[in-house]
Each structure stands twice: as structure tokens, then as C-alpha cells.
Coordinates of C-alpha atoms in Angstrom, one line a residue:
M1 CA 5.2 44.3 -28.1
R2 CA 2.7 46.0 -30.4
R3 CA 0.1 45.9 -27.7
R4 CA 2.4 47.5 -25.1
L5 CA 3.3 50.3 -27.6
W6 CA -0.4 51.0 -28.3
L7 CA -1.1 51.2 -24.5
L8 CA 1.8 53.6 -24.0
L9 CA 0.6 55.9 -26.9
C10 CA -2.9 55.9 -25.4
A11 CA -1.6 56.8 -22.0
L12 CA 0.5 59.7 -23.4
G13 CA -2.5 61.0 -25.3
V14 CA -0.8 60.6 -28.7
L15 CA -3.7 58.5 -30.0
G16 CA -7.2 60.0 -30.1
T17 CA -10.0 58.9 -27.8
A18 CA -11.7 57.1 -30.6
A19 CA -8.6 55.1 -31.6
C20 CA -7.9 54.1 -28.0
G21 CA -11.5 53.1 -27.4
A22 CA -11.5 51.0 -30.6
G23 CA -9.0 48.7 -29.0
G24 CA -11.1 48.1 -25.9
S25 CA -14.5 46.7 -25.3
K26 CA -17.1 46.8 -28.1
A27 CA -20.0 46.8 -25.7
N28 CA -21.0 50.4 -26.6
A29 CA -21.6 49.4 -30.2
A30 CA -24.2 46.8 -29.2
A31 CA -26.7 49.3 -27.7
K32 CA -29.4 49.7 -30.4
S33 CA -32.8 50.5 -28.9
K34 CA -35.8 52.6 -29.8
V35 CA -33.9 55.9 -29.5
V36 CA -32.3 58.2 -32.0
K37 CA -28.5 58.0 -31.8
S38 CA -26.7 61.3 -31.5
S39 CA -23.1 62.5 -31.1
A40 CA -22.2 62.8 -27.5
A41 CA -19.8 65.6 -28.2
A42 CA -22.1 68.5 -27.3
A43 CA -20.7 72.0 -27.2
T44 CA -22.3 74.8 -25.4
G45 CA -23.2 78.3 -26.7
E46 CA -24.5 79.3 -30.1
A47 CA -23.3 76.8 -32.8
S48 CA -21.9 77.8 -36.1
K49 CA -23.6 76.6 -39.3
A50 CA -21.0 73.9 -39.7
E51 CA -21.5 72.7 -36.1
E52 CA -25.2 72.6 -36.6
K53 CA -24.9 70.6 -39.8
E54 CA -22.5 68.2 -38.2
S55 CA -24.8 67.8 -35.2
E56 CA -27.7 67.2 -37.6
S57 CA -25.9 64.6 -39.6
S58 CA -24.6 62.8 -36.6
A59 CA -28.2 62.5 -35.2
A60 CA -29.2 59.1 -36.5
K61 CA -32.7 58.2 -37.6
T62 CA -35.2 56.6 -35.3
A63 CA -35.4 52.9 -34.6
A64 CA -39.0 53.1 -33.5
T65 CA -40.0 50.1 -35.5
E66 CA -40.3 47.8 -32.5
P67 CA -43.8 47.2 -31.2
A68 CA -44.7 48.5 -27.8
A69 CA -44.2 46.1 -24.9
P70 CA -47.3 44.1 -24.0
A71 CA -49.1 45.1 -20.8
S72 CA -47.7 42.0 -19.0
T73 CA -44.2 43.3 -19.3
A74 CA -45.0 46.8 -18.1
E75 CA -43.6 46.4 -14.6
S76 CA -40.3 45.0 -15.8
T77 CA -40.0 47.7 -18.5
A78 CA -40.4 50.4 -16.0
E79 CA -37.8 48.8 -13.7
T80 CA -35.3 48.6 -16.5
A81 CA -35.9 52.3 -17.4
E82 CA -35.3 53.4 -13.8
A83 CA -32.2 51.2 -13.5
T84 CA -30.5 53.0 -16.5
L85 CA -31.5 56.6 -15.4
S86 CA -28.5 58.7 -14.2
I87 CA -29.0 61.7 -12.0
I88 CA -30.0 64.5 -14.3
Q89 CA -29.1 68.1 -13.4
T90 CA -31.3 70.6 -15.1
G91 CA -28.7 73.3 -15.1
D92 CA -26.5 71.2 -17.4
Y93 CA -28.8 71.7 -20.4
L94 CA -28.9 74.5 -22.8
C95 CA -32.7 74.9 -22.5
F96 CA -31.9 76.3 -19.0
Q97 CA -29.1 78.6 -20.3
S98 CA -29.8 79.8 -23.8
S99 CA -31.4 83.2 -24.6
L100 CA -32.5 82.0 -28.0
Y101 CA -32.5 78.1 -28.1
T102 CA -31.8 77.2 -31.7
Y103 CA -32.4 73.9 -33.4
G104 CA -28.7 73.1 -33.0
E105 CA -28.8 73.7 -29.2
F106 CA -32.0 71.6 -29.1
Q107 CA -30.1 68.7 -30.8
R108 CA -27.2 69.0 -28.4
D109 CA -29.6 68.8 -25.4
M110 CA -31.2 65.7 -27.1
A111 CA -27.8 64.0 -27.3
A112 CA -27.0 64.7 -23.7
L113 CA -30.4 63.5 -22.5
Q114 CA -30.1 60.3 -24.4
K115 CA -26.7 59.7 -22.8
N116 CA -27.9 60.4 -19.3
A117 CA -31.5 59.0 -19.3
G118 CA -30.8 55.7 -21.0
A119 CA -33.9 53.6 -21.4
A120 CA -36.0 56.1 -19.4
L121 CA -36.1 58.2 -22.6
R122 CA -37.2 57.0 -26.0
V123 CA -36.8 59.4 -29.0
D124 CA -38.6 58.7 -32.2
E125 CA -38.2 60.6 -35.5
I126 CA -41.7 61.3 -36.8
G127 CA -40.9 63.4 -39.8
Q128 CA -38.4 65.5 -41.7
T129 CA -39.1 69.0 -43.0
V130 CA -38.5 70.5 -46.4
D131 CA -35.3 72.1 -45.1
G132 CA -34.0 68.8 -43.8
N133 CA -34.7 69.3 -40.1
R134 CA -36.1 66.3 -38.1
L135 CA -39.2 66.3 -36.0
Y136 CA -38.7 64.4 -32.7
D137 CA -41.1 62.8 -30.3
F138 CA -39.6 62.4 -26.8
R139 CA -41.3 59.6 -24.9
V140 CA -41.1 59.3 -21.1
G141 CA -43.0 56.8 -18.9
N142 CA -44.3 53.3 -19.4
P143 CA -44.3 52.3 -23.1
A144 CA -47.0 49.8 -22.4
A145 CA -49.2 52.4 -20.7
E146 CA -52.9 52.6 -21.0
R147 CA -52.8 56.4 -20.9
H148 CA -50.9 58.8 -23.2
L149 CA -50.4 62.6 -22.9
L150 CA -49.0 64.9 -25.6
V151 CA -47.3 68.2 -24.9
F152 CA -45.8 70.3 -27.7
G153 CA -44.6 73.7 -28.6
G154 CA -42.9 75.7 -31.3
I155 CA -45.7 75.1 -33.9
H156 CA -45.7 78.9 -34.7
A157 CA -42.2 80.0 -35.7
R158 CA -42.0 83.4 -33.9
E159 CA -43.3 81.7 -30.7
Y160 CA -40.1 79.8 -30.3
I161 CA -39.8 80.4 -26.6
T162 CA -42.4 77.7 -26.2
A163 CA -39.9 75.1 -27.6
Q164 CA -37.5 76.0 -24.9
L165 CA -40.3 75.8 -22.3
V166 CA -41.4 72.3 -23.4
M167 CA -37.8 71.1 -23.4
R168 CA -37.4 72.4 -19.9
Q169 CA -40.5 70.4 -18.9
L170 CA -39.0 67.3 -20.4
V171 CA -35.7 67.7 -18.7
Q172 CA -37.4 68.5 -15.4
L173 CA -39.6 65.5 -15.5
L174 CA -36.5 63.2 -16.1
S175 CA -34.6 65.0 -13.4
D176 CA -37.5 64.4 -10.9
Q177 CA -37.7 60.8 -12.0
S178 CA -33.9 60.4 -11.5
T179 CA -34.0 61.9 -8.0
N180 CA -37.2 60.1 -6.9
G181 CA -39.0 63.4 -6.8
S182 CA -42.7 63.8 -6.2
Y183 CA -45.7 66.0 -7.0
E184 CA -48.3 66.5 -4.2
N185 CA -46.9 63.6 -2.3
I186 CA -47.1 61.2 -5.3
A187 CA -43.7 60.0 -6.7
V188 CA -43.1 61.0 -10.3
R189 CA -42.2 57.4 -11.0
E190 CA -45.6 56.4 -9.8
L191 CA -47.3 59.1 -12.0
L192 CA -45.4 57.5 -14.9
S193 CA -46.1 53.9 -14.0
N194 CA -49.2 53.6 -16.2
T195 CA -48.8 56.7 -18.4
E196 CA -46.5 57.6 -21.3
I197 CA -46.0 61.3 -22.0
H198 CA -44.9 62.5 -25.5
F199 CA -43.0 65.8 -25.8
I200 CA -42.6 67.5 -29.1
P201 CA -40.7 70.7 -28.2
M202 CA -40.0 72.0 -31.7
A203 CA -42.9 71.2 -34.0
N204 CA -41.8 73.8 -36.7
P205 CA -38.0 73.9 -36.8
D206 CA -37.8 75.4 -40.2
G207 CA -40.0 78.4 -39.3
I208 CA -38.2 78.8 -36.0
G209 CA -34.9 79.0 -37.9
I210 CA -36.3 81.8 -40.1
S211 CA -37.7 83.8 -37.1
Q212 CA -34.5 83.5 -35.1
L213 CA -31.8 83.8 -37.7
G214 CA -33.4 84.9 -41.0
L215 CA -32.3 83.3 -44.2
E216 CA -29.1 82.2 -42.3
G217 CA -31.4 79.9 -40.2
L218 CA -32.1 77.8 -43.3
R219 CA -29.9 75.0 -44.6
T220 CA -30.7 74.9 -48.3
E221 CA -30.8 77.5 -51.1
A222 CA -34.0 76.0 -52.5
V223 CA -35.8 76.8 -49.3
R224 CA -34.3 80.2 -49.1
E225 CA -35.6 80.9 -52.6
T226 CA -39.1 79.8 -51.5
V227 CA -38.9 82.3 -48.6
R228 CA -37.9 85.0 -51.1
Q229 CA -40.9 84.2 -53.3
I230 CA -43.3 84.2 -50.3
A231 CA -42.0 87.6 -49.3
A232 CA -42.8 88.8 -52.8
K233 CA -46.3 87.4 -52.6
D234 CA -46.7 89.2 -49.3
G235 CA -45.5 92.4 -50.9
K236 CA -42.7 92.7 -48.4
A237 CA -38.9 93.2 -48.5
L238 CA -36.7 90.6 -46.9
T239 CA -36.0 92.7 -43.9
E240 CA -35.0 91.5 -40.4
S241 CA -38.3 92.6 -38.9
Y242 CA -40.3 90.8 -41.6
L243 CA -38.4 87.5 -41.1
R244 CA -38.4 87.9 -37.3
Q245 CA -42.2 88.0 -37.4
W246 CA -42.4 84.8 -39.4
K247 CA -45.2 82.5 -38.1
S248 CA -45.5 79.8 -40.8
N249 CA -43.4 76.9 -41.8
A250 CA -40.9 77.2 -44.7
N251 CA -43.6 76.6 -47.2
G252 CA -45.5 79.6 -45.9
V253 CA -48.3 77.6 -44.2
D254 CA -49.6 78.5 -40.8
L255 CA -49.4 75.0 -39.3
N256 CA -52.0 75.8 -36.6
R257 CA -54.6 76.7 -39.3
N258 CA -53.9 73.4 -41.2
F259 CA -56.1 70.9 -39.3
D260 CA -59.5 69.4 -40.1
A261 CA -61.6 71.6 -37.8
L262 CA -63.8 73.8 -39.9
W263 CA -60.8 74.2 -42.2
E264 CA -63.1 74.7 -45.2
S265 CA -64.9 77.6 -43.7
Y266 CA -61.9 79.4 -42.3
N267 CA -61.1 82.4 -44.4
D268 CA -57.4 83.3 -44.2
H269 CA -57.9 86.4 -46.5
L270 CA -54.8 85.4 -48.4
G271 CA -55.1 82.4 -50.7
H272 CA -51.3 82.2 -51.1
A273 CA -48.3 81.1 -49.1
S274 CA -47.4 83.8 -46.5
A275 CA -45.4 84.5 -43.4
D276 CA -48.6 84.4 -41.5
H277 CA -52.2 83.0 -41.5
Y278 CA -52.2 81.0 -44.8
K279 CA -54.2 77.8 -44.1
G280 CA -52.7 75.7 -47.0
T281 CA -54.3 73.8 -49.8
A282 CA -55.9 71.1 -47.6
P283 CA -56.0 70.0 -44.0
E284 CA -52.7 68.3 -43.0
C285 CA -51.1 69.2 -46.4
E286 CA -47.8 70.0 -44.5
L287 CA -45.3 67.5 -43.2
E288 CA -45.3 69.0 -39.8
S289 CA -49.1 69.1 -39.2
K290 CA -49.5 65.6 -40.7
A291 CA -46.8 64.3 -38.4
L292 CA -48.7 65.7 -35.4
A293 CA -52.0 64.4 -36.6
D294 CA -50.6 60.9 -37.4
L295 CA -49.0 60.7 -33.9
T296 CA -52.3 61.7 -32.3
R297 CA -54.3 59.1 -34.3
Q298 CA -51.7 56.4 -33.4
F299 CA -51.7 56.9 -29.7
Q300 CA -55.2 58.3 -29.2
F301 CA -54.0 60.7 -26.5
D302 CA -56.1 61.1 -23.3
A303 CA -55.1 64.8 -23.1
T304 CA -53.1 67.3 -25.1
L305 CA -51.4 70.6 -24.2
S306 CA -50.3 73.0 -27.0
Y307 CA -48.1 75.8 -26.0
H308 CA -48.2 79.2 -27.8
T309 CA -47.4 82.8 -27.1
Q310 CA -48.6 85.3 -26.0
G311 CA -51.4 86.7 -23.8
E312 CA -51.4 84.5 -20.6
V313 CA -54.6 82.9 -21.6
I314 CA -56.0 79.4 -21.9
Y315 CA -58.3 78.3 -24.7
W316 CA -60.2 75.2 -23.9
N317 CA -63.5 75.3 -25.8
F318 CA -64.5 74.2 -29.3
G319 CA -68.2 73.6 -28.7
Q320 CA -67.8 70.2 -27.1
E321 CA -70.5 69.0 -24.7
G322 CA -71.1 66.7 -21.8
E323 CA -68.2 64.7 -20.3
L324 CA -65.7 66.0 -22.8
K325 CA -66.6 69.6 -22.0
N326 CA -66.4 69.0 -18.3
M327 CA -63.0 67.3 -18.5
S328 CA -61.6 70.1 -20.8
L329 CA -62.8 72.7 -18.3
L330 CA -61.4 70.8 -15.4
L331 CA -58.0 70.7 -17.0
A332 CA -58.2 74.4 -18.0
N333 CA -59.1 75.4 -14.4
R334 CA -56.2 73.4 -12.9
V335 CA -53.7 74.9 -15.4
S336 CA -55.1 78.4 -14.6
E337 CA -54.6 77.8 -10.9
L338 CA -50.9 77.0 -11.5
T339 CA -50.1 79.6 -14.0
G340 CA -52.4 82.5 -13.2
Y341 CA -53.6 82.6 -16.8
R342 CA -57.2 83.5 -17.5
L343 CA -59.6 81.2 -19.3
D344 CA -61.3 82.1 -22.6
G345 CA -64.1 79.8 -23.8
N346 CA -65.4 82.1 -26.6
F347 CA -64.3 79.9 -29.5
Q348 CA -66.6 81.5 -32.0
A349 CA -64.5 84.7 -31.9
L350 CA -61.2 82.8 -32.6
D351 CA -59.7 81.4 -35.8
T352 CA -60.5 77.8 -36.5
A353 CA -58.6 74.8 -37.9
G354 CA -56.1 74.6 -35.0
Y355 CA -54.7 71.4 -33.5
K356 CA -56.7 71.8 -30.3
D357 CA -59.9 72.3 -32.2
W358 CA -59.3 69.2 -34.3
A359 CA -58.3 67.0 -31.3
I360 CA -61.5 68.0 -29.5
S361 CA -63.9 67.8 -32.3
K362 CA -62.6 64.8 -34.3
L363 CA -61.0 62.6 -31.6
G364 CA -62.8 63.6 -28.4
I365 CA -59.6 64.5 -26.6
P366 CA -59.6 67.0 -23.7
S367 CA -57.1 69.6 -25.1
L368 CA -55.8 73.1 -24.3
T369 CA -54.0 75.8 -26.1
I370 CA -51.9 77.6 -23.5
E371 CA -50.7 81.1 -24.4
A372 CA -47.6 82.0 -22.3
G373 CA -45.9 85.3 -21.9
H374 CA -47.0 88.8 -22.6
G375 CA -46.2 91.7 -24.9
G376 CA -45.4 91.1 -28.6
N377 CA -44.0 88.2 -30.5
P378 CA -41.3 86.9 -30.3
V379 CA -41.7 87.1 -26.5
D380 CA -38.7 88.8 -24.8
P381 CA -36.3 86.1 -23.6
A382 CA -36.1 87.9 -20.3
Q383 CA -39.6 86.4 -19.6
M384 CA -38.4 82.8 -19.8
D385 CA -37.8 82.3 -16.1
A386 CA -41.2 83.7 -15.2
I387 CA -42.9 81.6 -17.8
W388 CA -41.0 78.6 -16.5
R389 CA -42.1 79.2 -12.9
E390 CA -45.7 79.5 -14.0
N391 CA -45.7 76.3 -16.1
R392 CA -43.2 74.1 -14.2
D393 CA -45.9 71.9 -12.6
V394 CA -48.3 71.8 -15.4
V395 CA -47.0 68.4 -16.6
P396 CA -47.0 66.6 -13.3
M397 CA -50.4 68.1 -12.4
T398 CA -51.8 66.7 -15.7
L399 CA -50.2 63.3 -15.0
K400 CA -51.9 63.3 -11.6
L401 CA -55.3 64.0 -13.2
L402 CA -54.7 61.1 -15.6
K403 CA -53.7 58.8 -12.8
E404 CA -56.9 59.7 -10.9
G405 CA -59.0 58.9 -14.0
Q406 CA -60.2 62.5 -14.3
L407 CA -59.0 62.9 -17.9
R408 CA -59.5 60.5 -20.8
R409 CA -60.4 60.5 -24.5
V410 CA -64.1 60.2 -25.0
R411 CA -64.5 57.3 -27.4

């Protein structure tokens, strides 16, 4: 009798979905894999502060403690990933809709992707910022791969359009995989058969929050007070224009001047925390830069792509020679052909201590810094579609070069 009453209440909608689901199968509760669990209730549009905090708290921590599958299981692992991959429609995701793309929108896209991609997507938490935001590494392809590629954006706060671009690249790759798409007559699934690609769309979420939303983009009062103190050191008022031009993380460190590539000789002309240019107290002194460096050391990437704005230019050189120089220039030329961006190899005229500089000089990885868009920063959101058209094929093109053996880390 009690069972019949419960079923009747469920059918009438009196009981909530969660209550009705609790009386059925418990199969969903058994799925614990190497992914971050997130709430599937993803709203569209700009989230309120409460919604973003709820989304943040519902995003569970990574379970990336399991070792990678041995090479002998690579084929079965790839087959399992394909079997769980639903058809992914790019237009369903906020990175293809938003004019700002906040951290909250990014998290809701992550939740939707995890639900639809299944085992084809692995999401690891690689760090947590001083303001409580999480840094995520999205992994697509064969987890037992011999080759690894890194693509990241959003390391400079006011260049946040690159976070949206990299997220689009991730969604597009999964969409192509789900529909058996191809690049230059090679199936995307084949391009991923012996390569794993790592996407970090938002490498500096605290700074992005500041640039997009000012102090309201921060979660904690302690971090807001830090920003106030940084403004005082800069001799600036906390105006909208000052915060909008924020480039650093919430500690006032320019994360792309915080790597061990002539860091000691780089003169930031500041010596104090700032909205821009301060290199920090030591290489990798910041949580975000250390997370990127640790990930790079862990996977020994065969190529890396760092997205910035603006100028429509590709920086590829850091004084490397021989095979490493040739591979870096090959990759730069191919990206230039796709995007129309010019090449700049005059590294002596540029600031040092960037991620690309460190990956080339310390680890022998062919690496590019790609500056998308034009005009001032932040780049006008109206440029997003053009930037997307220019960069849509950069990832599959790079995967093809890796498959052909034309890119690799020089050991």
C-alpha cells in the first residue's frame, strides 16, 4: 500500500525528482571515475553570486589518484570512452553563447560536458586559488598515450576571451569525436588514439573575476582587501577602468612573468604586487603558475599552445636551436596558415619569464604563445566569432602533426 501511494505521488509530481529517484535504482551513485563530479542542474545566462557559489560547492574534487592505464589496455580504454560519448551539440554550451563567460558559466559547461561525454572526458583538479576557485585540467584522448599536448588560456586576467576560446576548442573536439568527424581526412578518433590532449581554459580564474566584475567577482573579503592594498601600492583608485585592466592574479603577480626562464634578470620596474607586470618573489611562487609547471613536468608534453590577446601574432622563439627550433617554427608556420597571424621570432625584444619560454628552454618542448584578436584589452566580445573561425582547426592540426611524428619533446 505504501509503495502504491509513493508511486502515485511521484506520478502526480507531488514528490521532488530527487525523492522519487531515491526509491529507484542506485546505479547512478556507483559511478566514481577520474572525473570531477558536478551538479547537473546547469542554468543558462549570467549567474548570481549565490548561484555561482552553489555551483562551486557542488563541483566535487578530483578523483585523479588512479594511475594511468598501461599501454596494453590502450585500445580497450579508447573503445570504452567512445561507447559512453553522447552526441555533443556545440550550441548547447555557454562558451558558444556568452558575451562574457564567467567562472560560473565555465563551471556549468563543465557539468554539462561531464554528463554528455562520459569516459571520453576526464577532469582533474590541479589546484585551488587564494579566492577558492579551482583550476581544472580537461583531458581528452587516450589516457595511456605516448604523446601529450597542452592547450591553455586565461592566464592573464583581462585576456579572458581566451578562456572562452579554449573551452570552445574542447567542446568542438568532443563534438567531432562524438559525430565521427575528421580533419584532413583523418578521423578525430584516430588522431586521439595515441595522444592525450590537456585543456586548461581558465588558468587565472581569480584575476578573470576581477577584470570582468570588479570586487564583485571575488568570493572572499580577505582577497578583496588584498586587491585594495594592491591598488594603493599602484597609486590607483579602485575604479572600474583600473579593475577592468587587471592582468595579474589576486595576489598581484603577473603569472606569465613567474616562470624560471631568465626570471632573475627580468626587471618588472615594480618590486611590489600590482595589477600588471609584477614577477613575484620567485619562479612558480604562485599557486596557478606552479600548477601549470607541475602538470608540464608530470606529463612532459610534446607541444604546448598558450593563448593570449591581442595583436594577431605568434611568438615561437626563445633562442632554441637545432631540431627544437625547427619543430617550433614548423608548428608556428602551420598555426599562421590557419589563423592568418604573423610570426614574431625576435624574443630579445620581449619580456622573459613566460610559460612558453620556460617550456622551451628548460624542458625542450615546442611551444607557442598565440595572441588572438586586435585592439585593446579586454578584447571586444564582438570579435569572438572571428577569433573562433581563425583558431577552430588549430587543435586538430596540431594533433595531426603529433600523429605524424613531426612534433615531440627534445629529451
